[in-house]
Coordinates of C-alpha atoms in Angstrom, one line a residue:
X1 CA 2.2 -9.1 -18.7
X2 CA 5.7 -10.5 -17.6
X3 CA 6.1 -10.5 -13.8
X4 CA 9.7 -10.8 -14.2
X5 CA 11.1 -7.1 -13.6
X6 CA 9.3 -7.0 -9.9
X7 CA 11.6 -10.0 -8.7
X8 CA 15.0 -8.2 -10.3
X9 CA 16.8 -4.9 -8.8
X10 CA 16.5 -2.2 -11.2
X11 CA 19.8 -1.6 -12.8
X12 CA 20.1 2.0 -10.8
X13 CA 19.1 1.1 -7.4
X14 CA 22.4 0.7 -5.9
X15 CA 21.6 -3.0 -5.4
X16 CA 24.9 -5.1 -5.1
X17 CA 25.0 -8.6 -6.3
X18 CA 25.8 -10.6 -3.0
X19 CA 25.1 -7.8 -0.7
X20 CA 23.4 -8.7 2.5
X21 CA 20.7 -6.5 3.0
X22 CA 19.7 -7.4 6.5
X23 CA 19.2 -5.3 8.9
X24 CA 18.5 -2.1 6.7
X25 CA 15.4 0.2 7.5
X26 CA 13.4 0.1 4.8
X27 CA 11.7 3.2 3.7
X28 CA 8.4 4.2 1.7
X29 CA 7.8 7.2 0.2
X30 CA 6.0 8.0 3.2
X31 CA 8.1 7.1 6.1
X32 CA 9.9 4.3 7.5
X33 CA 7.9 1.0 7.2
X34 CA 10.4 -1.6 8.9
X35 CA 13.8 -3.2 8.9
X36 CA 15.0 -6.4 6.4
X37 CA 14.7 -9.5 8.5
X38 CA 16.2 -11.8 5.6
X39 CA 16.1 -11.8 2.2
X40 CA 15.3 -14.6 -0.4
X41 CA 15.6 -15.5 -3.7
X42 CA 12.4 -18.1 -4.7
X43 CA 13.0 -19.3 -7.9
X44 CA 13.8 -16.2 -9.5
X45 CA 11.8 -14.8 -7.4
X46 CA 13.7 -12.4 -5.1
X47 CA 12.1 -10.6 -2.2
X48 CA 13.0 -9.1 0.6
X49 CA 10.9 -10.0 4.3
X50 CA 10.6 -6.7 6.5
X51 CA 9.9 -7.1 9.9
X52 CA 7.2 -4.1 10.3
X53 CA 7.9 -4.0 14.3
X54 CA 4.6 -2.2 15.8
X55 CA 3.8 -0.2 12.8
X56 CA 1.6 -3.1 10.9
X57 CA 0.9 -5.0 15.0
X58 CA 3.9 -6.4 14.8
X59 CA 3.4 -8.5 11.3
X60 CA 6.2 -8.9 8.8
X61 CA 5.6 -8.1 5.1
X62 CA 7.2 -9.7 1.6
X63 CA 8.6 -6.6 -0.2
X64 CA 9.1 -8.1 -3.9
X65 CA 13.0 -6.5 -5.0
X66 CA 11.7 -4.6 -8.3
X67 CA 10.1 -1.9 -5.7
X68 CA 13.2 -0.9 -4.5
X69 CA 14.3 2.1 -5.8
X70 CA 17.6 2.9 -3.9
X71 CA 20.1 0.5 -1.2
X72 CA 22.3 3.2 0.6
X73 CA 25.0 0.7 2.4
X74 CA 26.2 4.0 4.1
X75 CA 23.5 4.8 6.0
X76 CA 21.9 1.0 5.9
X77 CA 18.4 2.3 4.2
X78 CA 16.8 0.9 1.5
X79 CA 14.3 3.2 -0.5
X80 CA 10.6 1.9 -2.1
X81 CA 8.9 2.9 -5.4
X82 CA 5.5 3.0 -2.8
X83 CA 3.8 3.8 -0.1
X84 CA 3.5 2.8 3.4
X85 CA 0.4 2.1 3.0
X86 CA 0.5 0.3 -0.2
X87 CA 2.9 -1.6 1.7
X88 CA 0.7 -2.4 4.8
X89 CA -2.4 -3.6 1.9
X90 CA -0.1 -6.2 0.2
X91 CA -1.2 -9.9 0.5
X92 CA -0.3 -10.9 3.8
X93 CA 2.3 -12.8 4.9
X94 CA 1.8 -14.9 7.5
X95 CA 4.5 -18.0 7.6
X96 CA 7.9 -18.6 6.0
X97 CA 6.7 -21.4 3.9
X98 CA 5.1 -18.7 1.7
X99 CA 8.5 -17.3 0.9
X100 CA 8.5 -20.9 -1.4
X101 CA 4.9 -20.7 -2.3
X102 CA 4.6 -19.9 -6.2
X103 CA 0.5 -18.7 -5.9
X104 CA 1.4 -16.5 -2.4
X105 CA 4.4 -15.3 -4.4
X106 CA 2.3 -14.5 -7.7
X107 CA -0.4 -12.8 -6.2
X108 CA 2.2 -10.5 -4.4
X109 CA 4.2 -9.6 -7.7
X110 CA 0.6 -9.4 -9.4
X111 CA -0.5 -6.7 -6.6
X112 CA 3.5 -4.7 -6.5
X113 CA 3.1 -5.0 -10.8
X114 CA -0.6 -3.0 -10.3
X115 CA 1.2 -0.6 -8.4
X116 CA 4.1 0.2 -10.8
X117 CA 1.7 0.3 -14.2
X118 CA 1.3 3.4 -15.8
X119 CA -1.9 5.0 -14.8

């Protein structure tokens, strides 16, 4: 199974080539889940890290770019392909280093891809 289309925009989301995303709430299909703290690109692998505030105690979460479903520069929102909590039971992240770290970064796309299959 090819891990590839969870670290790439979907050609419809509205995605931007050189936008800067940060700053934008980021919303599941359930409700706001945070804002976009900074965004990386990994090797390929681009994600976005969303600073949860006090909705997941304060913790920030990596949000693999193929999720996204819609980036609305108007109102600064950015729309996910899952829940909140789906969102909330990814991996967790707990320091920047994993943004670089390819078996932190593969077990997130794994669980995102799990997500998105077909049931």
């Amino acid at each position: 199974m090819t891990t590839d289309r969870i670290w790439s925009y979907a050609a419809d989301s509205g995605h931007v080539e050189g936008q800067d995303l940060t700053g934008f709430s980021v919303v599941a299909s359930d409700g706001t889940v945070g804002r976009v703290d900074r965004q990386a690109d990994s090797d390929g692998l681009r994600h976005l890290v969303v600073d949860t505030g006090v909705w997941v105690f304060g913790r920030s979460v990596l949000v693999p770019v193929g999720v996204v479903t819609g980036v609305d520069p108007e109102a600064g929102r950015i729309t996910l392909a899952c829940t909140g909590a789906e969102v909330k039971a990814a991996p967790r992240f707990r320091t920047d280093s994993e943004t670089r770290d390819p078996r932190y970064l593969t077990a997130v796309g794994a669980y995102y891809l799990r997500l998105a299959a077909p049931a």
